[in-house]
């Protein structure tokens, strides 16, 4: 899914997939600042596995997209520019996540495995730049830049509780997470660690 030729495509509503396999999304712009729909937008791009662990959503590439201006004021909980759940094998690269309001995260990973997030920008996020929890396994963050992500740049672990783990047999919120060669500016803390196992944090600034 990509623009035709040199067209520019902006999406101003929550775009949700519950079934997606071998899908590539490139060069699209999501923005949550359209007043006609802003009150109903909780996430900008949402892969909702509907508790079908790794079956309904797998093998994704999201490249060169931007996600901006998501406002979760009054919506009661944390929203995310990009939310992946129960997803196996994915790449997010060369994307921008900017200017959230209230409690907004850049990328929320819940119960995902075997993923790569690289060469992305996370800026002015009141929540986390990204977090991984809920039994997330084997995720690599590399060559990303995090600027003024208030809650934290990367939260490795978090706390969903085992009732929401995928698979239910997972014993850690986050296992085998690799945070390597990223840049962190501002924010409350660069990297948070909680309920994580067998993970490595290397060569970050």
PDB file of N, CA, C and O in Angstrom, residues 45-101:
ATOM      1  N   UNK A  45      -2.404   4.075  13.319  1.00  0.00           N
ATOM      2  CA  UNK A  45      -2.368   2.821  12.560  1.00  0.00           C
ATOM      3  C   UNK A  45      -2.315   1.686  13.571  1.00  0.00           C
ATOM      4  O   UNK A  45      -1.416   1.620  14.402  1.00  0.00           O
ATOM      5  N   UNK A  46      -3.293   0.788  13.495  1.00  0.00           N
ATOM      6  CA  UNK A  46      -3.499  -0.220  14.544  1.00  0.00           C
ATOM      7  C   UNK A  46      -3.599  -1.606  13.910  1.00  0.00           C
ATOM      8  O   UNK A  46      -4.449  -1.855  13.059  1.00  0.00           O
ATOM      9  N   UNK A  47      -2.707  -2.498  14.336  1.00  0.00           N
ATOM     10  CA  UNK A  47      -2.783  -3.907  13.959  1.00  0.00           C
ATOM     11  C   UNK A  47      -3.315  -4.670  15.166  1.00  0.00           C
ATOM     12  O   UNK A  47      -2.607  -4.894  16.147  1.00  0.00           O
ATOM     13  N   UNK A  48      -4.585  -5.045  15.097  1.00  0.00           N
ATOM     14  CA  UNK A  48      -5.323  -5.615  16.218  1.00  0.00           C
ATOM     15  C   UNK A  48      -5.471  -7.118  15.999  1.00  0.00           C
ATOM     16  O   UNK A  48      -6.274  -7.567  15.188  1.00  0.00           O
ATOM     17  N   UNK A  49      -4.704  -7.915  16.759  1.00  0.00           N
ATOM     18  CA  UNK A  49      -4.670  -9.359  16.525  1.00  0.00           C
ATOM     19  C   UNK A  49      -5.891 -10.089  17.065  1.00  0.00           C
ATOM     20  O   UNK A  49      -6.066 -11.286  16.811  1.00  0.00           O
ATOM     21  N   UNK A  50      -6.750  -9.393  17.801  1.00  0.00           N
ATOM     22  CA  UNK A  50      -7.983  -9.988  18.329  1.00  0.00           C
ATOM     23  C   UNK A  50      -7.702 -11.320  19.038  1.00  0.00           C
ATOM     24  O   UNK A  50      -8.460 -12.282  18.925  1.00  0.00           O
ATOM     25  N   UNK A  51      -6.569 -11.359  19.767  1.00  0.00           N
ATOM     26  CA  UNK A  51      -6.152 -12.519  20.567  1.00  0.00           C
ATOM     27  C   UNK A  51      -5.912 -13.773  19.728  1.00  0.00           C
ATOM     28  O   UNK A  51      -6.017 -14.888  20.207  1.00  0.00           O
ATOM     29  N   UNK A  52      -5.545 -13.596  18.464  1.00  0.00           N
ATOM     30  CA  UNK A  52      -5.059 -14.674  17.616  1.00  0.00           C
ATOM     31  C   UNK A  52      -3.546 -14.504  17.499  1.00  0.00           C
ATOM     32  O   UNK A  52      -3.053 -13.873  16.568  1.00  0.00           O
ATOM     33  N   UNK A  53      -2.819 -15.051  18.466  1.00  0.00           N
ATOM     34  CA  UNK A  53      -1.380 -14.808  18.555  1.00  0.00           C
ATOM     35  C   UNK A  53      -0.649 -15.277  17.303  1.00  0.00           C
ATOM     36  O   UNK A  53      -0.652 -16.479  16.988  1.00  0.00           O
ATOM     37  N   UNK A  54      -0.055 -14.347  16.576  1.00  0.00           N
ATOM     38  CA  UNK A  54       0.826 -14.598  15.435  1.00  0.00           C
ATOM     39  C   UNK A  54       0.116 -15.261  14.260  1.00  0.00           C
ATOM     40  O   UNK A  54       0.752 -15.615  13.280  1.00  0.00           O
ATOM     41  N   UNK A  55      -1.176 -15.433  14.338  1.00  0.00           N
ATOM     42  CA  UNK A  55      -1.897 -16.075  13.251  1.00  0.00           C
ATOM     43  C   UNK A  55      -2.514 -15.092  12.283  1.00  0.00           C
ATOM     44  O   UNK A  55      -2.402 -15.244  11.061  1.00  0.00           O
ATOM     45  N   UNK A  56      -3.170 -14.064  12.798  1.00  0.00           N
ATOM     46  CA  UNK A  56      -3.884 -13.143  11.907  1.00  0.00           C
ATOM     47  C   UNK A  56      -2.980 -12.062  11.339  1.00  0.00           C
ATOM     48  O   UNK A  56      -3.277 -11.504  10.281  1.00  0.00           O
ATOM     49  N   UNK A  57      -1.852 -11.751  12.024  1.00  0.00           N
ATOM     50  CA  UNK A  57      -0.972 -10.667  11.560  1.00  0.00           C
ATOM     51  C   UNK A  57       0.475 -11.140  11.616  1.00  0.00           C
ATOM     52  O   UNK A  57       0.988 -11.478  12.694  1.00  0.00           O
ATOM     53  N   UNK A  58       1.140 -11.141  10.472  1.00  0.00           N
ATOM     54  CA  UNK A  58       2.561 -11.484  10.442  1.00  0.00           C
ATOM     55  C   UNK A  58       3.189 -10.996   9.138  1.00  0.00           C
ATOM     56  O   UNK A  58       2.512 -10.729   8.163  1.00  0.00           O
ATOM     57  N   UNK A  59       4.496 -10.838   9.177  1.00  0.00           N
ATOM     58  CA  UNK A  59       5.300 -10.429   8.016  1.00  0.00           C
ATOM     59  C   UNK A  59       4.849  -9.071   7.472  1.00  0.00           C
ATOM     60  O   UNK A  59       4.254  -8.961   6.403  1.00  0.00           O
ATOM     61  N   UNK A  60       5.183  -8.030   8.233  1.00  0.00           N
ATOM     62  CA  UNK A  60       4.837  -6.656   7.880  1.00  0.00           C
ATOM     63  C   UNK A  60       6.107  -5.846   7.620  1.00  0.00           C
ATOM     64  O   UNK A  60       7.119  -6.036   8.286  1.00  0.00           O
ATOM     65  N   UNK A  61       6.022  -4.891   6.701  1.00  0.00           N
ATOM     66  CA  UNK A  61       7.052  -3.869   6.512  1.00  0.00           C
ATOM     67  C   UNK A  61       6.350  -2.519   6.473  1.00  0.00           C
ATOM     68  O   UNK A  61       5.428  -2.316   5.669  1.00  0.00           O
ATOM     69  N   UNK A  62       6.768  -1.610   7.349  1.00  0.00           N
ATOM     70  CA  UNK A  62       6.242  -0.245   7.356  1.00  0.00           C
ATOM     71  C   UNK A  62       7.431   0.675   7.155  1.00  0.00           C
ATOM     72  O   UNK A  62       8.321   0.753   8.017  1.00  0.00           O
ATOM     73  N   UNK A  63       7.480   1.355   6.041  1.00  0.00           N
ATOM     74  CA  UNK A  63       8.704   2.085   5.659  1.00  0.00           C
ATOM     75  C   UNK A  63       8.351   3.487   5.170  1.00  0.00           C
ATOM     76  O   UNK A  63       7.413   3.690   4.393  1.00  0.00           O
ATOM     77  N   UNK A  64       9.125   4.468   5.644  1.00  0.00           N
ATOM     78  CA  UNK A  64       9.031   5.823   5.116  1.00  0.00           C
ATOM     79  C   UNK A  64       7.733   6.534   5.417  1.00  0.00           C
ATOM     80  O   UNK A  64       7.390   7.495   4.729  1.00  0.00           O
ATOM     81  N   UNK A  65       7.015   6.112   6.454  1.00  0.00           N
ATOM     82  CA  UNK A  65       5.738   6.744   6.804  1.00  0.00           C
ATOM     83  C   UNK A  65       5.938   7.762   7.916  1.00  0.00           C
ATOM     84  O   UNK A  65       6.923   7.722   8.653  1.00  0.00           O
ATOM     85  N   UNK A  66       4.990   8.684   8.062  1.00  0.00           N
ATOM     86  CA  UNK A  66       5.020   9.634   9.176  1.00  0.00           C
ATOM     87  C   UNK A  66       3.707   9.559   9.935  1.00  0.00           C
ATOM     88  O   UNK A  66       2.644   9.295   9.364  1.00  0.00           O
ATOM     89  N   UNK A  67       3.814   9.798  11.254  1.00  0.00           N
ATOM     90  CA  UNK A  67       2.678   9.719  12.166  1.00  0.00           C
ATOM     91  C   UNK A  67       2.771  10.934  13.080  1.00  0.00           C
ATOM     92  O   UNK A  67       3.722  11.056  13.870  1.00  0.00           O
ATOM     93  N   UNK A  68       1.802  11.848  12.993  1.00  0.00           N
ATOM     94  CA  UNK A  68       1.930  13.102  13.728  1.00  0.00           C
ATOM     95  C   UNK A  68       0.617  13.509  14.375  1.00  0.00           C
ATOM     96  O   UNK A  68      -0.472  13.108  13.958  1.00  0.00           O
ATOM     97  N   UNK A  69       0.743  14.327  15.430  1.00  0.00           N
ATOM     98  CA  UNK A  69      -0.363  15.115  15.991  1.00  0.00           C
ATOM     99  C   UNK A  69      -1.514  14.265  16.525  1.00  0.00           C
ATOM    100  O   UNK A  69      -2.680  14.634  16.397  1.00  0.00           O
ATOM    101  N   UNK A  70      -1.197  13.137  17.156  1.00  0.00           N
ATOM    102  CA  UNK A  70      -2.249  12.344  17.797  1.00  0.00           C
ATOM    103  C   UNK A  70      -2.567  12.941  19.163  1.00  0.00           C
ATOM    104  O   UNK A  70      -1.690  13.125  19.994  1.00  0.00           O
ATOM    105  N   UNK A  71      -3.830  13.256  19.404  1.00  0.00           N
ATOM    106  CA  UNK A  71      -4.277  13.886  20.652  1.00  0.00           C
ATOM    107  C   UNK A  71      -5.227  12.938  21.371  1.00  0.00           C
ATOM    108  O   UNK A  71      -6.327  12.669  20.891  1.00  0.00           O
ATOM    109  N   UNK A  72      -4.803  12.426  22.530  1.00  0.00           N
ATOM    110  CA  UNK A  72      -5.638  11.505  23.305  1.00  0.00           C
ATOM    111  C   UNK A  72      -6.301  12.176  24.502  1.00  0.00           C
ATOM    112  O   UNK A  72      -6.743  11.502  25.426  1.00  0.00           O
ATOM    113  N   UNK A  73      -6.394  13.475  24.504  1.00  0.00           N
ATOM    114  CA  UNK A  73      -7.027  14.191  25.601  1.00  0.00           C
ATOM    115  C   UNK A  73      -8.474  13.727  25.773  1.00  0.00           C
ATOM    116  O   UNK A  73      -9.248  13.692  24.821  1.00  0.00           O
ATOM    117  N   UNK A  74      -8.818  13.345  26.991  1.00  0.00           N
ATOM    118  CA  UNK A  74     -10.184  12.946  27.292  1.00  0.00           C
ATOM    119  C   UNK A  74     -10.572  11.552  26.867  1.00  0.00           C
ATOM    120  O   UNK A  74     -11.729  11.161  27.008  1.00  0.00           O
ATOM    121  N   UNK A  75      -9.623  10.770  26.367  1.00  0.00           N
ATOM    122  CA  UNK A  75      -9.968   9.430  25.886  1.00  0.00           C
ATOM    123  C   UNK A  75      -9.687   8.344  26.909  1.00  0.00           C
ATOM    124  O   UNK A  75      -9.906   7.165  26.647  1.00  0.00           O
ATOM    125  N   UNK A  76      -9.147   8.723  28.066  1.00  0.00           N
ATOM    126  CA  UNK A  76      -9.102   7.812  29.196  1.00  0.00           C
ATOM    127  C   UNK A  76      -7.928   6.871  29.283  1.00  0.00           C
ATOM    128  O   UNK A  76      -7.761   6.188  30.286  1.00  0.00           O
ATOM    129  N   UNK A  77      -7.085   6.794  28.273  1.00  0.00           N
ATOM    130  CA  UNK A  77      -5.985   5.859  28.334  1.00  0.00           C
ATOM    131  C   UNK A  77      -4.920   6.264  27.324  1.00  0.00           C
ATOM    132  O   UNK A  77      -5.076   7.241  26.604  1.00  0.00           O
ATOM    133  N   UNK A  78      -3.855   5.477  27.288  1.00  0.00           N
ATOM    134  CA  UNK A  78      -2.755   5.779  26.380  1.00  0.00           C
ATOM    135  C   UNK A  78      -3.085   5.322  24.964  1.00  0.00           C
ATOM    136  O   UNK A  78      -3.549   4.206  24.754  1.00  0.00           O
ATOM    137  N   UNK A  79      -2.825   6.168  23.989  1.00  0.00           N
ATOM    138  CA  UNK A  79      -2.945   5.791  22.588  1.00  0.00           C
ATOM    139  C   UNK A  79      -1.569   5.777  21.953  1.00  0.00           C
ATOM    140  O   UNK A  79      -0.589   6.230  22.544  1.00  0.00           O
ATOM    141  N   UNK A  80      -1.486   5.258  20.753  1.00  0.00           N
ATOM    142  CA  UNK A  80      -0.201   5.154  20.071  1.00  0.00           C
ATOM    143  C   UNK A  80      -0.333   5.555  18.615  1.00  0.00           C
ATOM    144  O   UNK A  80      -1.353   5.299  17.972  1.00  0.00           O
ATOM    145  N   UNK A  81       0.720   6.178  18.103  1.00  0.00           N
ATOM    146  CA  UNK A  81       0.746   6.487  16.674  1.00  0.00           C
ATOM    147  C   UNK A  81       0.691   5.197  15.861  1.00  0.00           C
ATOM    148  O   UNK A  81      -0.082   5.078  14.907  1.00  0.00           O
ATOM    149  N   UNK A  82       1.485   4.224  16.254  1.00  0.00           N
ATOM    150  CA  UNK A  82       1.489   2.907  15.615  1.00  0.00           C
ATOM    151  C   UNK A  82       1.400   1.862  16.711  1.00  0.00           C
ATOM    152  O   UNK A  82       2.257   1.815  17.598  1.00  0.00           O
ATOM    153  N   UNK A  83       0.369   1.028  16.664  1.00  0.00           N
ATOM    154  CA  UNK A  83       0.206  -0.022  17.673  1.00  0.00           C
ATOM    155  C   UNK A  83       0.190  -1.380  16.981  1.00  0.00           C
ATOM    156  O   UNK A  83      -0.623  -1.636  16.097  1.00  0.00           O
ATOM    157  N   UNK A  84       1.126  -2.241  17.407  1.00  0.00           N
ATOM    158  CA  UNK A  84       1.208  -3.604  16.906  1.00  0.00           C
ATOM    159  C   UNK A  84       0.881  -4.570  18.035  1.00  0.00           C
ATOM    160  O   UNK A  84       1.432  -4.446  19.137  1.00  0.00           O
ATOM    161  N   UNK A  85       0.011  -5.531  17.783  1.00  0.00           N
ATOM    162  CA  UNK A  85      -0.335  -6.525  18.792  1.00  0.00           C
ATOM    163  C   UNK A  85      -0.308  -7.915  18.159  1.00  0.00           C
ATOM    164  O   UNK A  85      -0.765  -8.107  17.034  1.00  0.00           O
ATOM    165  N   UNK A  86       0.247  -8.883  18.886  1.00  0.00           N
ATOM    166  CA  UNK A  86       0.259 -10.268  18.438  1.00  0.00           C
ATOM    167  C   UNK A  86       0.832 -10.472  17.059  1.00  0.00           C
ATOM    168  O   UNK A  86       0.411 -11.370  16.323  1.00  0.00           O
ATOM    169  N   UNK A  87       1.852  -9.684  16.707  1.00  0.00           N
ATOM    170  CA  UNK A  87       2.414  -9.685  15.348  1.00  0.00           C
ATOM    171  C   UNK A  87       3.748 -10.420  15.332  1.00  0.00           C
ATOM    172  O   UNK A  87       4.588 -10.220  16.210  1.00  0.00           O
ATOM    173  N   UNK A  88       3.970 -11.223  14.327  1.00  0.00           N
ATOM    174  CA  UNK A  88       5.226 -11.948  14.180  1.00  0.00           C
ATOM    175  C   UNK A  88       5.935 -11.508  12.896  1.00  0.00           C
ATOM    176  O   UNK A  88       5.317 -11.416  11.838  1.00  0.00           O
ATOM    177  N   UNK A  89       7.221 -11.218  13.021  1.00  0.00           N
ATOM    178  CA  UNK A  89       8.092 -10.805  11.920  1.00  0.00           C
ATOM    179  C   UNK A  89       7.619  -9.485  11.308  1.00  0.00           C
ATOM    180  O   UNK A  89       6.690  -9.466  10.508  1.00  0.00           O
ATOM    181  N   UNK A  90       8.296  -8.422  11.703  1.00  0.00           N
ATOM    182  CA  UNK A  90       7.937  -7.107  11.166  1.00  0.00           C
ATOM    183  C   UNK A  90       9.159  -6.202  11.159  1.00  0.00           C
ATOM    184  O   UNK A  90      10.111  -6.385  11.926  1.00  0.00           O
ATOM    185  N   UNK A  91       9.118  -5.196  10.282  1.00  0.00           N
ATOM    186  CA  UNK A  91      10.149  -4.162  10.190  1.00  0.00           C
ATOM    187  C   UNK A  91       9.446  -2.815  10.137  1.00  0.00           C
ATOM    188  O   UNK A  91       8.509  -2.627   9.355  1.00  0.00           O
ATOM    189  N   UNK A  92       9.901  -1.887  10.969  1.00  0.00           N
ATOM    190  CA  UNK A  92       9.484  -0.487  10.894  1.00  0.00           C
ATOM    191  C   UNK A  92      10.754   0.318  10.676  1.00  0.00           C
ATOM    192  O   UNK A  92      11.649   0.303  11.527  1.00  0.00           O
ATOM    193  N   UNK A  93      10.853   1.015   9.553  1.00  0.00           N
ATOM    194  CA  UNK A  93      12.099   1.722   9.274  1.00  0.00           C
ATOM    195  C   UNK A  93      11.844   3.038   8.551  1.00  0.00           C
ATOM    196  O   UNK A  93      10.885   3.191   7.800  1.00  0.00           O
ATOM    197  N   UNK A  94      12.724   4.002   8.840  1.00  0.00           N
ATOM    198  CA  UNK A  94      12.709   5.324   8.200  1.00  0.00           C
ATOM    199  C   UNK A  94      11.357   6.015   8.369  1.00  0.00           C
ATOM    200  O   UNK A  94      10.886   6.701   7.456  1.00  0.00           O
ATOM    201  N   UNK A  95      10.756   5.854   9.537  1.00  0.00           N
ATOM    202  CA  UNK A  95       9.472   6.496   9.830  1.00  0.00           C
ATOM    203  C   UNK A  95       9.659   7.609  10.857  1.00  0.00           C
ATOM    204  O   UNK A  95      10.640   7.628  11.608  1.00  0.00           O
ATOM    205  N   UNK A  96       8.688   8.544  10.906  1.00  0.00           N
ATOM    206  CA  UNK A  96       8.700   9.646  11.867  1.00  0.00           C
ATOM    207  C   UNK A  96       7.457   9.577  12.738  1.00  0.00           C
ATOM    208  O   UNK A  96       6.346   9.369  12.242  1.00  0.00           O
ATOM    209  N   UNK A  97       7.661   9.787  14.040  1.00  0.00           N
ATOM    210  CA  UNK A  97       6.583   9.810  15.024  1.00  0.00           C
ATOM    211  C   UNK A  97       6.746  11.111  15.815  1.00  0.00           C
ATOM    212  O   UNK A  97       7.702  11.254  16.584  1.00  0.00           O
ATOM    213  N   UNK A  98       5.810  12.064  15.637  1.00  0.00           N
ATOM    214  CA  UNK A  98       6.038  13.404  16.165  1.00  0.00           C
ATOM    215  C   UNK A  98       4.764  14.026  16.743  1.00  0.00           C
ATOM    216  O   UNK A  98       3.656  13.760  16.283  1.00  0.00           O
ATOM    217  N   UNK A  99       4.963  14.855  17.759  1.00  0.00           N
ATOM    218  CA  UNK A  99       3.963  15.784  18.288  1.00  0.00           C
ATOM    219  C   UNK A  99       2.689  15.094  18.784  1.00  0.00           C
ATOM    220  O   UNK A  99       1.606  15.290  18.265  1.00  0.00           O
ATOM    221  N   UNK A 100       2.850  14.294  19.829  1.00  0.00           N
ATOM    222  CA  UNK A 100       1.673  13.757  20.496  1.00  0.00           C
ATOM    223  C   UNK A 100       1.155  14.726  21.547  1.00  0.00           C
ATOM    224  O   UNK A 100       1.827  15.677  21.937  1.00  0.00           O
ATOM    225  N   UNK A 101      -0.082  14.491  22.011  1.00  0.00           N
ATOM    226  CA  UNK A 101      -0.714  15.315  23.048  1.00  0.00           C
ATOM    227  C   UNK A 101      -1.295  14.398  24.112  1.00  0.00           C
ATOM    228  O   UNK A 101      -1.775  13.309  23.793  1.00  0.00           O
TER     229      UNK A 101
END
